[in-house]
Short mmCIF file of C-alpha atoms and ligand atoms in Angstrom, two decimals:
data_model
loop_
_atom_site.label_atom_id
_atom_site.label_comp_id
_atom_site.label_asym_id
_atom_site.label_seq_id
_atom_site.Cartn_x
_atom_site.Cartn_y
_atom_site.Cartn_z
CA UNK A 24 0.00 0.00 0.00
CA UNK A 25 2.49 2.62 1.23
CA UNK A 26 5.01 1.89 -2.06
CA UNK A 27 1.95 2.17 -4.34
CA UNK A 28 1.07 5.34 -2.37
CA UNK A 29 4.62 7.20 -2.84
CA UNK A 30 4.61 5.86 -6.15
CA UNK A 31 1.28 8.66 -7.05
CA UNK A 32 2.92 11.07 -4.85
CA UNK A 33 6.57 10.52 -7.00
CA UNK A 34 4.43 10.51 -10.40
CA UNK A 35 2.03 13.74 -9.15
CA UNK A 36 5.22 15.61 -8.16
CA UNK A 37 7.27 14.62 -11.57
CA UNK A 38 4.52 15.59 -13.60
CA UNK A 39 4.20 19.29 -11.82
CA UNK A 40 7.47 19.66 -12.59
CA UNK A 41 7.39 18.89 -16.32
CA UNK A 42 4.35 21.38 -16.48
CA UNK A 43 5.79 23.65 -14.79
CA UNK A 44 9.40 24.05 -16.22
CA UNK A 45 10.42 27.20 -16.93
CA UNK A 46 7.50 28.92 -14.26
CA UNK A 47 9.52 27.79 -11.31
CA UNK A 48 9.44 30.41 -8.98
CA UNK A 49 12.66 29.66 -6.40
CA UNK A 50 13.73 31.14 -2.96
CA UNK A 51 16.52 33.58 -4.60
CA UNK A 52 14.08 35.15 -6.98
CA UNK A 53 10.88 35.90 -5.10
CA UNK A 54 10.35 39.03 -2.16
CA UNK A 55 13.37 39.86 -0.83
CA UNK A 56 14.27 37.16 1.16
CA UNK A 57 16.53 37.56 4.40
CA UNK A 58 19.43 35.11 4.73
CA UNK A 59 18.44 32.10 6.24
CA UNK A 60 21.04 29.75 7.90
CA UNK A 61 22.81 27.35 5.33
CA UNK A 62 21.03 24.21 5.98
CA UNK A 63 19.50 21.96 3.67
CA UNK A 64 15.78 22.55 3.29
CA UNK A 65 13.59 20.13 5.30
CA UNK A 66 12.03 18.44 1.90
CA UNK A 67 15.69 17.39 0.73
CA UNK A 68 16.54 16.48 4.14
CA UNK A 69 13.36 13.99 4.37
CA UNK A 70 13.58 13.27 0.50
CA UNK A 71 14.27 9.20 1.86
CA UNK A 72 11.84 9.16 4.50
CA UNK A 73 8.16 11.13 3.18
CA UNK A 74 7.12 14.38 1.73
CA UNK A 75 7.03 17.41 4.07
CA UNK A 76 3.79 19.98 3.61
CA UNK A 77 2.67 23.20 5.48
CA UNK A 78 -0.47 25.21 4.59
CA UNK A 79 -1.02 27.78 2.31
CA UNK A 80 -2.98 31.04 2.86
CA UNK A 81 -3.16 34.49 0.90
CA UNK A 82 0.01 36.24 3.49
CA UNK A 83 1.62 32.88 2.23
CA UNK A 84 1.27 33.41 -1.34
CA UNK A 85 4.42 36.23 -1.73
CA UNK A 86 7.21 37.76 -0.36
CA UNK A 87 9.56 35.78 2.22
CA UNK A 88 6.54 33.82 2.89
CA UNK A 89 6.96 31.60 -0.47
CA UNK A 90 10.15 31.34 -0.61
CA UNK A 91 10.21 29.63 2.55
CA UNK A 92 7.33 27.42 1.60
CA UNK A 93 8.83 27.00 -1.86
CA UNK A 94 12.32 26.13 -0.46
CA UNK A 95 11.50 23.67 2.42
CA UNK A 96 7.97 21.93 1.42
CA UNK A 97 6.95 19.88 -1.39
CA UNK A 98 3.07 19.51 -0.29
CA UNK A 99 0.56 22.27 0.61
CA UNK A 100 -3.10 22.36 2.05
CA UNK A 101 -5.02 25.08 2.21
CA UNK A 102 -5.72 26.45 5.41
CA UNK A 103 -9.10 27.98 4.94
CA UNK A 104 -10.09 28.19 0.82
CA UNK A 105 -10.90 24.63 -0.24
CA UNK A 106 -13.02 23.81 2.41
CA UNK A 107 -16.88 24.16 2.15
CA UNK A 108 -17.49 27.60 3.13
CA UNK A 109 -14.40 28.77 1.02
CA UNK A 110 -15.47 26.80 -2.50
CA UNK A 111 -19.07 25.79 -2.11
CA UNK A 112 -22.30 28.01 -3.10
CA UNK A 113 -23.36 30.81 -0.50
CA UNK A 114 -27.41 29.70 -1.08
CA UNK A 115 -28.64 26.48 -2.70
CA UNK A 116 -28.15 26.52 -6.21
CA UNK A 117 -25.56 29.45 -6.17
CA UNK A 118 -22.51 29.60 -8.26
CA UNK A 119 -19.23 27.89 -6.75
CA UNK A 120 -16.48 30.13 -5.27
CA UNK A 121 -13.48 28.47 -7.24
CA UNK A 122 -11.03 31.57 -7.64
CA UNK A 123 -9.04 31.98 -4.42
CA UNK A 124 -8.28 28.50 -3.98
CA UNK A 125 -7.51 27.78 -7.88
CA UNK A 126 -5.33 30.49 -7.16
CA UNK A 127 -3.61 28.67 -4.87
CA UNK A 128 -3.86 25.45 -6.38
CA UNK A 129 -1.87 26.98 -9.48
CA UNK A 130 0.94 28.97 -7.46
CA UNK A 131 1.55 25.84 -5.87
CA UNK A 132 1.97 23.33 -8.67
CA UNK A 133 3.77 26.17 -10.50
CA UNK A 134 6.48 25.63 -7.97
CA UNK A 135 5.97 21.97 -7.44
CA UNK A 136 4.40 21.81 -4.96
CA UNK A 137 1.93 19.34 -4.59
CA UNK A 138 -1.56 19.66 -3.01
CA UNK A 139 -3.96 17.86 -0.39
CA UNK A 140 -7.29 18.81 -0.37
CA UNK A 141 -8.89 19.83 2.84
CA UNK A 142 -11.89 19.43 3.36
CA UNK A 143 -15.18 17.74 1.93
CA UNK A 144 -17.36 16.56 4.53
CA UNK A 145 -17.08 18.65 7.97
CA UNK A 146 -19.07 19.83 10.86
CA UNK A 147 -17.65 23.19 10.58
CA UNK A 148 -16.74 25.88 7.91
CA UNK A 149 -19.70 24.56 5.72
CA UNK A 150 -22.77 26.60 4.59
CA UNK A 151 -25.62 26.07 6.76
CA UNK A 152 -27.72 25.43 3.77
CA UNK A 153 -25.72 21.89 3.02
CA UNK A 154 -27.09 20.08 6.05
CA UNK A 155 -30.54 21.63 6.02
CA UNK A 156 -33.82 20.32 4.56
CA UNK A 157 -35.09 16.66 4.51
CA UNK A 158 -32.62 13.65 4.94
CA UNK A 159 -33.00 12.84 0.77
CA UNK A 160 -32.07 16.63 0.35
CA UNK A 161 -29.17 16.84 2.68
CA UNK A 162 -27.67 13.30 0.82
CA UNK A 163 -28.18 14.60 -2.70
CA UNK A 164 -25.97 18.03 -1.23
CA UNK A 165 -23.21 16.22 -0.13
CA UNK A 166 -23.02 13.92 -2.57
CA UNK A 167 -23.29 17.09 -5.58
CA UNK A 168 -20.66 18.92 -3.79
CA UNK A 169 -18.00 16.27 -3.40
CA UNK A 170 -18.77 15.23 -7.18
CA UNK A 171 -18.93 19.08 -8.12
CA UNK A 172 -15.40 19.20 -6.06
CA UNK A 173 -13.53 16.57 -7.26
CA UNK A 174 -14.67 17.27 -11.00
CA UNK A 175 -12.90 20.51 -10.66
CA UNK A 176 -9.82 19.29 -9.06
CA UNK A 177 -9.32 16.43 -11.10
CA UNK A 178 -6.02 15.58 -12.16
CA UNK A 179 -4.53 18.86 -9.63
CA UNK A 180 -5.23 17.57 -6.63
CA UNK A 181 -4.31 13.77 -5.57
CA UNK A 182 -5.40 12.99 -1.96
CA UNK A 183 -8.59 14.61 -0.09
CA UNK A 184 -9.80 14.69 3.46
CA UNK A 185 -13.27 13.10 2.57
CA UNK A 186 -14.53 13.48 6.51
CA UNK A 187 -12.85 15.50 8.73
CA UNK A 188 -13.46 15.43 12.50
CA UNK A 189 -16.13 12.82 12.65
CA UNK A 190 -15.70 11.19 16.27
CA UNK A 191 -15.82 12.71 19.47
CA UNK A 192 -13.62 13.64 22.54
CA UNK A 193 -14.35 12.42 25.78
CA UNK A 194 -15.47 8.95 25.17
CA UNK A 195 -16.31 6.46 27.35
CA UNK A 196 -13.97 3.72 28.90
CA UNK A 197 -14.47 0.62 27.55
CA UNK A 198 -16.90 1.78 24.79
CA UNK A 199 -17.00 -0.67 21.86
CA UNK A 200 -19.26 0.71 19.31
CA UNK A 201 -17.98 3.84 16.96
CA UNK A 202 -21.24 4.81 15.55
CA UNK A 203 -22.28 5.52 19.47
CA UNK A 204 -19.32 8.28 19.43
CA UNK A 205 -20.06 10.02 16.29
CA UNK A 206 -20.44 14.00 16.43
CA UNK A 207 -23.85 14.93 15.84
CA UNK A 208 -23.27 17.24 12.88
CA UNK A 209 -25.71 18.45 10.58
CA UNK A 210 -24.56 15.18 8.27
CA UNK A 211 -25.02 13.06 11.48
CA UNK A 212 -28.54 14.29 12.10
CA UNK A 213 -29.89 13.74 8.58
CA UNK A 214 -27.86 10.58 7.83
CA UNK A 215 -26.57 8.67 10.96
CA UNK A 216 -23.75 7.31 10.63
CA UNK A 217 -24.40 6.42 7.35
CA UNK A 218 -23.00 9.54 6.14
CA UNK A 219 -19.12 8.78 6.31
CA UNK A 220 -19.54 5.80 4.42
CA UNK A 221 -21.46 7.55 1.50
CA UNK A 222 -19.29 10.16 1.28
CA UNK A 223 -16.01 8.21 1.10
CA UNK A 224 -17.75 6.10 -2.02
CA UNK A 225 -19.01 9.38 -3.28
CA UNK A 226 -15.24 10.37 -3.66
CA UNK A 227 -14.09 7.33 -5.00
CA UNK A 228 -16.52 7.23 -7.80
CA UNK A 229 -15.92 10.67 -8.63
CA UNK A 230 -12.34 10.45 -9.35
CA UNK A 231 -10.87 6.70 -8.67
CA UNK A 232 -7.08 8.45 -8.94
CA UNK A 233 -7.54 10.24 -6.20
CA UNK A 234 -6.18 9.29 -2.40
CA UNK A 235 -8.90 9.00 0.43
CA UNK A 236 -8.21 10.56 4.08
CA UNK A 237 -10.66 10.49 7.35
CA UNK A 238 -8.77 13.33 9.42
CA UNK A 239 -8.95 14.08 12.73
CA UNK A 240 -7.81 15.38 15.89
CA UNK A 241 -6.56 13.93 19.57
CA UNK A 242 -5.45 10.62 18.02
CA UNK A 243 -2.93 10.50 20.49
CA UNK A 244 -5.86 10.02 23.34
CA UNK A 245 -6.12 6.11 23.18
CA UNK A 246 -9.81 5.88 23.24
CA UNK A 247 -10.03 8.31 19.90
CA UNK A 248 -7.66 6.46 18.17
CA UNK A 249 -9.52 3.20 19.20
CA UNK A 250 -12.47 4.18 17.61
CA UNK A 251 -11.63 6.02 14.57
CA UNK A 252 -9.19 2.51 14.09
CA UNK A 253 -12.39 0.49 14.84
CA UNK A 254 -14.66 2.68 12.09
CA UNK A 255 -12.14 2.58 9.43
CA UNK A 256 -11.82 -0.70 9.58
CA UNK A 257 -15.42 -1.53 9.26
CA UNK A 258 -16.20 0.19 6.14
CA UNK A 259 -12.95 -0.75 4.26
CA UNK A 260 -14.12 -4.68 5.66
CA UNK A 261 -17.39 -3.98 4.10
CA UNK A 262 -16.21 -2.27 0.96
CA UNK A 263 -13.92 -5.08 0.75
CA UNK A 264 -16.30 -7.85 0.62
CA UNK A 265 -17.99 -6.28 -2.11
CA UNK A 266 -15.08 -7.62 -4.25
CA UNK A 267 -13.09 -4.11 -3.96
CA UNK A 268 -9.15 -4.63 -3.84
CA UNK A 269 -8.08 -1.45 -2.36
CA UNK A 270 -9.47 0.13 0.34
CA UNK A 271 -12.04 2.92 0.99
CA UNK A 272 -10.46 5.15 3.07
CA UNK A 273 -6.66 4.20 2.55
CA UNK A 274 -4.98 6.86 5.09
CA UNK A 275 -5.68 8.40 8.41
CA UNK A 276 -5.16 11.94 8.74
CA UNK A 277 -3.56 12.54 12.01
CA UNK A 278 -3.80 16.43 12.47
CA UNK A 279 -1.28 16.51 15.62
CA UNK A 280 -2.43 19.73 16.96
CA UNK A 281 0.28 19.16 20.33
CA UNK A 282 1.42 20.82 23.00
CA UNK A 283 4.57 19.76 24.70
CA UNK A 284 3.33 17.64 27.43
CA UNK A 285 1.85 15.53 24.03
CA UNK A 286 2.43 11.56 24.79
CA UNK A 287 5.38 10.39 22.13
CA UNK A 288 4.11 6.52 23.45
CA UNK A 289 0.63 7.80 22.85
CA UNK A 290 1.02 8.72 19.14
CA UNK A 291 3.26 5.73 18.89
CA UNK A 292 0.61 3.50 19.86
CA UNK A 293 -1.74 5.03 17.13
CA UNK A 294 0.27 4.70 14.92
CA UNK A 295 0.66 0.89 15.76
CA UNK A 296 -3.29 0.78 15.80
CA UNK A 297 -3.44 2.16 12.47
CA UNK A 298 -0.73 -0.18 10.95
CA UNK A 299 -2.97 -3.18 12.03
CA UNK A 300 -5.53 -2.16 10.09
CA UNK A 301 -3.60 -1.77 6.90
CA UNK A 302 -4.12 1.96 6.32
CA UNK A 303 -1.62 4.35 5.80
CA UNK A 304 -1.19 7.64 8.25
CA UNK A 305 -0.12 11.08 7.43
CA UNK A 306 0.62 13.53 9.76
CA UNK A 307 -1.92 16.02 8.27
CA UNK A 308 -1.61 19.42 10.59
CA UNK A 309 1.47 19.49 13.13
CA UNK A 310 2.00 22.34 15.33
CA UNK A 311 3.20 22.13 18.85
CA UNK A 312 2.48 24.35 21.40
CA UNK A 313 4.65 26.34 24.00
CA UNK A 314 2.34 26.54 26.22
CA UNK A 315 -1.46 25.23 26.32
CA UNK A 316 -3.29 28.63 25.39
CA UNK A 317 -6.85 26.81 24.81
CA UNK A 318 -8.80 26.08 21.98
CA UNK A 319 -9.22 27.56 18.39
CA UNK A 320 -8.25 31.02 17.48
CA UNK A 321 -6.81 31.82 20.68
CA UNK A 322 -5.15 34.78 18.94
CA UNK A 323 -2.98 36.14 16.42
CA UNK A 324 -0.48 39.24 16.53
CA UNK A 325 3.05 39.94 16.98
CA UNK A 326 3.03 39.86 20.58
CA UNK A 327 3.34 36.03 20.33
CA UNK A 328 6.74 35.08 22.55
CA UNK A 329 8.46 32.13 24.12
CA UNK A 330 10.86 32.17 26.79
CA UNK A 331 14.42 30.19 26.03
CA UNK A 332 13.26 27.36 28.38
CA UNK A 333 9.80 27.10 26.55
CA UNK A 334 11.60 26.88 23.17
CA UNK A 335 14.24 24.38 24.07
CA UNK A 336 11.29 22.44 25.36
CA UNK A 337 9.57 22.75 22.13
CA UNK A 338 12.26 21.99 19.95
CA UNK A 339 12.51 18.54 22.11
CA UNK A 340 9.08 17.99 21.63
CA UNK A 341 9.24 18.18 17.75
CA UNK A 342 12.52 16.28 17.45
CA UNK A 343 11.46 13.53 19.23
CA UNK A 344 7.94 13.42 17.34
CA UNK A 345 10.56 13.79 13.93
CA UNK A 346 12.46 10.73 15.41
CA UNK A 347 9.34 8.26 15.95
CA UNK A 348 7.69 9.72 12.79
CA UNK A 349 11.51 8.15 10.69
CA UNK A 350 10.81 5.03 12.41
CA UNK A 351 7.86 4.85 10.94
CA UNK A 352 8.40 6.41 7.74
CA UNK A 353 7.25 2.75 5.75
CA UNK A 354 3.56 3.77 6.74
CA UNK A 355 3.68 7.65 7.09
CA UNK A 356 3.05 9.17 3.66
CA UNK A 357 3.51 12.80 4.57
CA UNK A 358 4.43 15.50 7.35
CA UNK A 359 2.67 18.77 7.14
CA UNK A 360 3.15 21.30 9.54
CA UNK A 361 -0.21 23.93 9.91
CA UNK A 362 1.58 27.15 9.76
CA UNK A 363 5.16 28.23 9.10
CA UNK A 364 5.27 31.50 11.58
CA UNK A 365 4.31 32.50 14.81
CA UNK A 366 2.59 35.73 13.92
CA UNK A 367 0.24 34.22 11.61
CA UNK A 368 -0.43 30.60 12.89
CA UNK A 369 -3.85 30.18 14.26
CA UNK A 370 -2.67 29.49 18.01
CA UNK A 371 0.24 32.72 17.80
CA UNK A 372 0.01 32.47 21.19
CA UNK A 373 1.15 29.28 21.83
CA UNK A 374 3.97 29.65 19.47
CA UNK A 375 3.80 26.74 17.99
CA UNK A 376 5.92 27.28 14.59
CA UNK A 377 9.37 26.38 13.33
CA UNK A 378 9.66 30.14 12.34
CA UNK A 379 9.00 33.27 14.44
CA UNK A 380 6.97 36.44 13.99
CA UNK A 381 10.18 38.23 12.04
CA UNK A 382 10.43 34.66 9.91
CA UNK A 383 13.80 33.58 11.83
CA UNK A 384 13.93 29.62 12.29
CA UNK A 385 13.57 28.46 16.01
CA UNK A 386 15.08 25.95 18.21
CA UNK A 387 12.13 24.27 17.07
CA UNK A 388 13.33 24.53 13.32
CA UNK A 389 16.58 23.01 13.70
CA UNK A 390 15.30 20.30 15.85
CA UNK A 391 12.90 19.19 12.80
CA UNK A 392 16.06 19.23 10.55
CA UNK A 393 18.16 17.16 13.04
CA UNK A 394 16.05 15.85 15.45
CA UNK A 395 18.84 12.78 16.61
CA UNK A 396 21.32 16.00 16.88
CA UNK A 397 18.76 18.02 19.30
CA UNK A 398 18.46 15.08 21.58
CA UNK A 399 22.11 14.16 21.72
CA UNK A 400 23.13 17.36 22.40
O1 G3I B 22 -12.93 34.82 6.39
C1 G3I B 22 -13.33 35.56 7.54
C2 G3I B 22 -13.16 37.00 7.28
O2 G3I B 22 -14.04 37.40 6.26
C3 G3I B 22 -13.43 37.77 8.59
O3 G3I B 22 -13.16 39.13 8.40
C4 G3I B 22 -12.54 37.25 9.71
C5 G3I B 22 -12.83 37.94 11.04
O4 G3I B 22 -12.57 37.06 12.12
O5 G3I B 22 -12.80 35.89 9.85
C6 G3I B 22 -12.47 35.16 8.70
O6 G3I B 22 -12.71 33.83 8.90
C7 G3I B 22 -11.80 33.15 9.76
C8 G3I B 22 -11.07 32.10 8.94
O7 G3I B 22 -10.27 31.30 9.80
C9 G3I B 22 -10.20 32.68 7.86
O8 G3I B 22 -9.20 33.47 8.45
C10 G3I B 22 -12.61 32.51 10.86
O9 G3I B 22 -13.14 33.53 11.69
C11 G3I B 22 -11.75 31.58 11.67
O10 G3I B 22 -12.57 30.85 12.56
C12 G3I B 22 -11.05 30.60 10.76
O11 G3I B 22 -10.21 29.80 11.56
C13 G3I B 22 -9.73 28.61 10.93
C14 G3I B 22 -10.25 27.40 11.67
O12 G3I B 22 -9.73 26.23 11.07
C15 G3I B 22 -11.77 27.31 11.66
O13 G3I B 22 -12.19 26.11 12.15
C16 G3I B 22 -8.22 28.63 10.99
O14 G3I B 22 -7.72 29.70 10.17
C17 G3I B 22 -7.66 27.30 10.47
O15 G3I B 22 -6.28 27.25 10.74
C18 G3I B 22 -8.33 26.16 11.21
O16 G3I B 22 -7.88 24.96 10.65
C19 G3I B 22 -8.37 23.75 11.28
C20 G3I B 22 -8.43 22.68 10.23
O17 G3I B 22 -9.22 23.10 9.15
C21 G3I B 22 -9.00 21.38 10.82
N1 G3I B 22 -8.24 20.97 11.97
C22 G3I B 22 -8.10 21.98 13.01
C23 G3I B 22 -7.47 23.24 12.41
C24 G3I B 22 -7.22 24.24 13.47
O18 G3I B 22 -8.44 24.67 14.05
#
């Protein structure tokens, strides 16, 4: 599974380039960019082990910004524009918002760059009209907007979060059943759990080349992982013994949203869970937080800091996360970090970058490029 995986990403990434010779944009020739340290950039020094990605955003798309991206990363998701509210119709019916993100899209592969989509099927960022109406009304929505999607996309973007976020936090000890820890999103309440399943299928009839992710968040809590392990396994079983030989949802999006206390035996142990299953993983969203600063959107602005201490414990954090995440590298598929710079991420306050609000590269930057180095030291 995993060499057949790499094999698309090797292919998607050596056909950007042949389209895109002679575009290439590259760090000396965009924005003026300030001398960075002479080390190798983080996608040549992971070349062996998996692709690395960070997002991409509108303050990403110029200036020092890109040249960072375009010098270290060879994957990009898009923070905000491809998910529902960013490309789907305001009202039922309406015209689809394609622009910003196709933007994007084309900077991107321009510079090869490869792209994940993110996200179909979500409880949040998605026009209230798509889950409203009768159950027959909601199912035809979701199933024209991931066909309306991937028809646009095809052939630009290879891998998709098809449902993001679908289980719960806080579940029970000892619960056994994954369709009693479902979140009860708009698709929830019209479908049951049905939904997932559909939507996956809806995806892979709409474009069979394309990779399928369920993505989520606090798969490092045991009891999460257990479940989301338990409900991937069920439908690719039952998609299987419908005569299928690949699986329906063939890698689990780990988002890694940490902080520094985060469990390295804890993500460990997913990732063992999700090997059983014969899935890939990809680290789909990695930041690590300083210090806990709460949930979403806890603020933005240049006033984001870090003591020495906090750092040094950061960059720990992240090298020894880089160290399990080379052990594992047969059944990770990708790295992508959600944000390159303080100022900008969406937790600045918890400072949870490789970069800093004036774009210099942290402790935590150097420990991602020699993680074995960091913990020696
Ligand atoms: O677009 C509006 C803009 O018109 C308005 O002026 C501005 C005022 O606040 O808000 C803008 O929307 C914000 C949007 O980001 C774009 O900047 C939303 O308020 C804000 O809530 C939204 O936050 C995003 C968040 O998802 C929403 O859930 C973050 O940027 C984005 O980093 C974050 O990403 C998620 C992943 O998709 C899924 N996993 C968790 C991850 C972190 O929450």
């Amino acid at each position: 599974m995993k060499v057949k995986i790499i094999t698309v990403i090797i292919s998607a990434l050596l056909i950007f380039s042949v389209f895109s010779c002679g575009s290439t944009q590259t760090a000396t020739t965009a924005g003026n960019a300030r001398q960075q340290p002479q080390i190798q950039p983080l996608k040549i020094i992971y070349q062996d082990y998996f692709p690395i990605g960070n997002i991409i955003k509108d303050n990403y798309m110029r200036g020092e910004y890109l040249d960072l991206l375009i010098e270290h990363f060879n994957y990009a998701t898009a923070e905000n524009s491809m998910k529902p509210s960013g490309l789907g119709p305001r009202e039922r019916g309406g015209e689809y918002n394609w622009a910003p993100a196709d933007r994007m899209v084309d900077l991107m592969l321009n510079n090869d760059i490869a792209i994940h989509g993110h996200t179909l099927v979500w409880h949040n960022q998605t026009h209230a009209w798509m889950t409203e109406g009768s159950p027959e009304v909601v199912r035809q929505n979701m199933i024209s907007y991931i066909n309306a999607v991937l028809a646009h996309y095809k052939g630009r973007v290879f891998s998709w979060d098809v449902v993001n976020e679908a289980v719960i936090d806080g579940i029970n000890p000892g619960e056994q059943n994954w369709r009693n820890c479902l979140r009860p999103s708009g698709w929830y309440q019209a479908m049951g759990a049905d939904y997932i399943d559909l939507a996956f299928r809806t995806a892979r009839a709409a474009d069979p080349d394309v990779l399928l992710f369920y993505n989520d968040y606090n798969l490092n809590n045991p009891r999460k992982a257990t479940m989301v392990r338990d409900m991937v396994r069920d439908l690719n079983e039952r998609y299987r013994a419908e005569g299928h030989d690949r699986n329906l949802i063939e890698v689990i999006g780990m988002q890694a949203h940490y902080s520094t206390s985060v469990s390295i035996s804890n993500v460990r142990a997913a990732l063992d869970m999700f090997r059983e299953i014969g899935v890939s993983v990809a680290i789909t969203e990695l930041d690590v937080e300083t210090r806990t600063v709460g949930g979403a959107n806890s603020g933005t602005g240049r006033d984001s800091f870090a003591t020495d201490t906090e750092q040094r414990i950061q960059a720990l954090t992240y090298a020894n996360l880089f160290q399990l995440f080379k052990e594992y590298s047969d059944l990770i598929i990708r790295v992508s970090f959600w944000g390159m710079d303080d100022e900008l991420s969406w937790k600045s306050f918890g400072n949870p970058c490789l970069w800093d609000s004036n774009l210099e590269p942290k402790q935590a930057f150097f420990a991602v490029a020699d993680p074995e180095g960091t913990l020696n030291r």
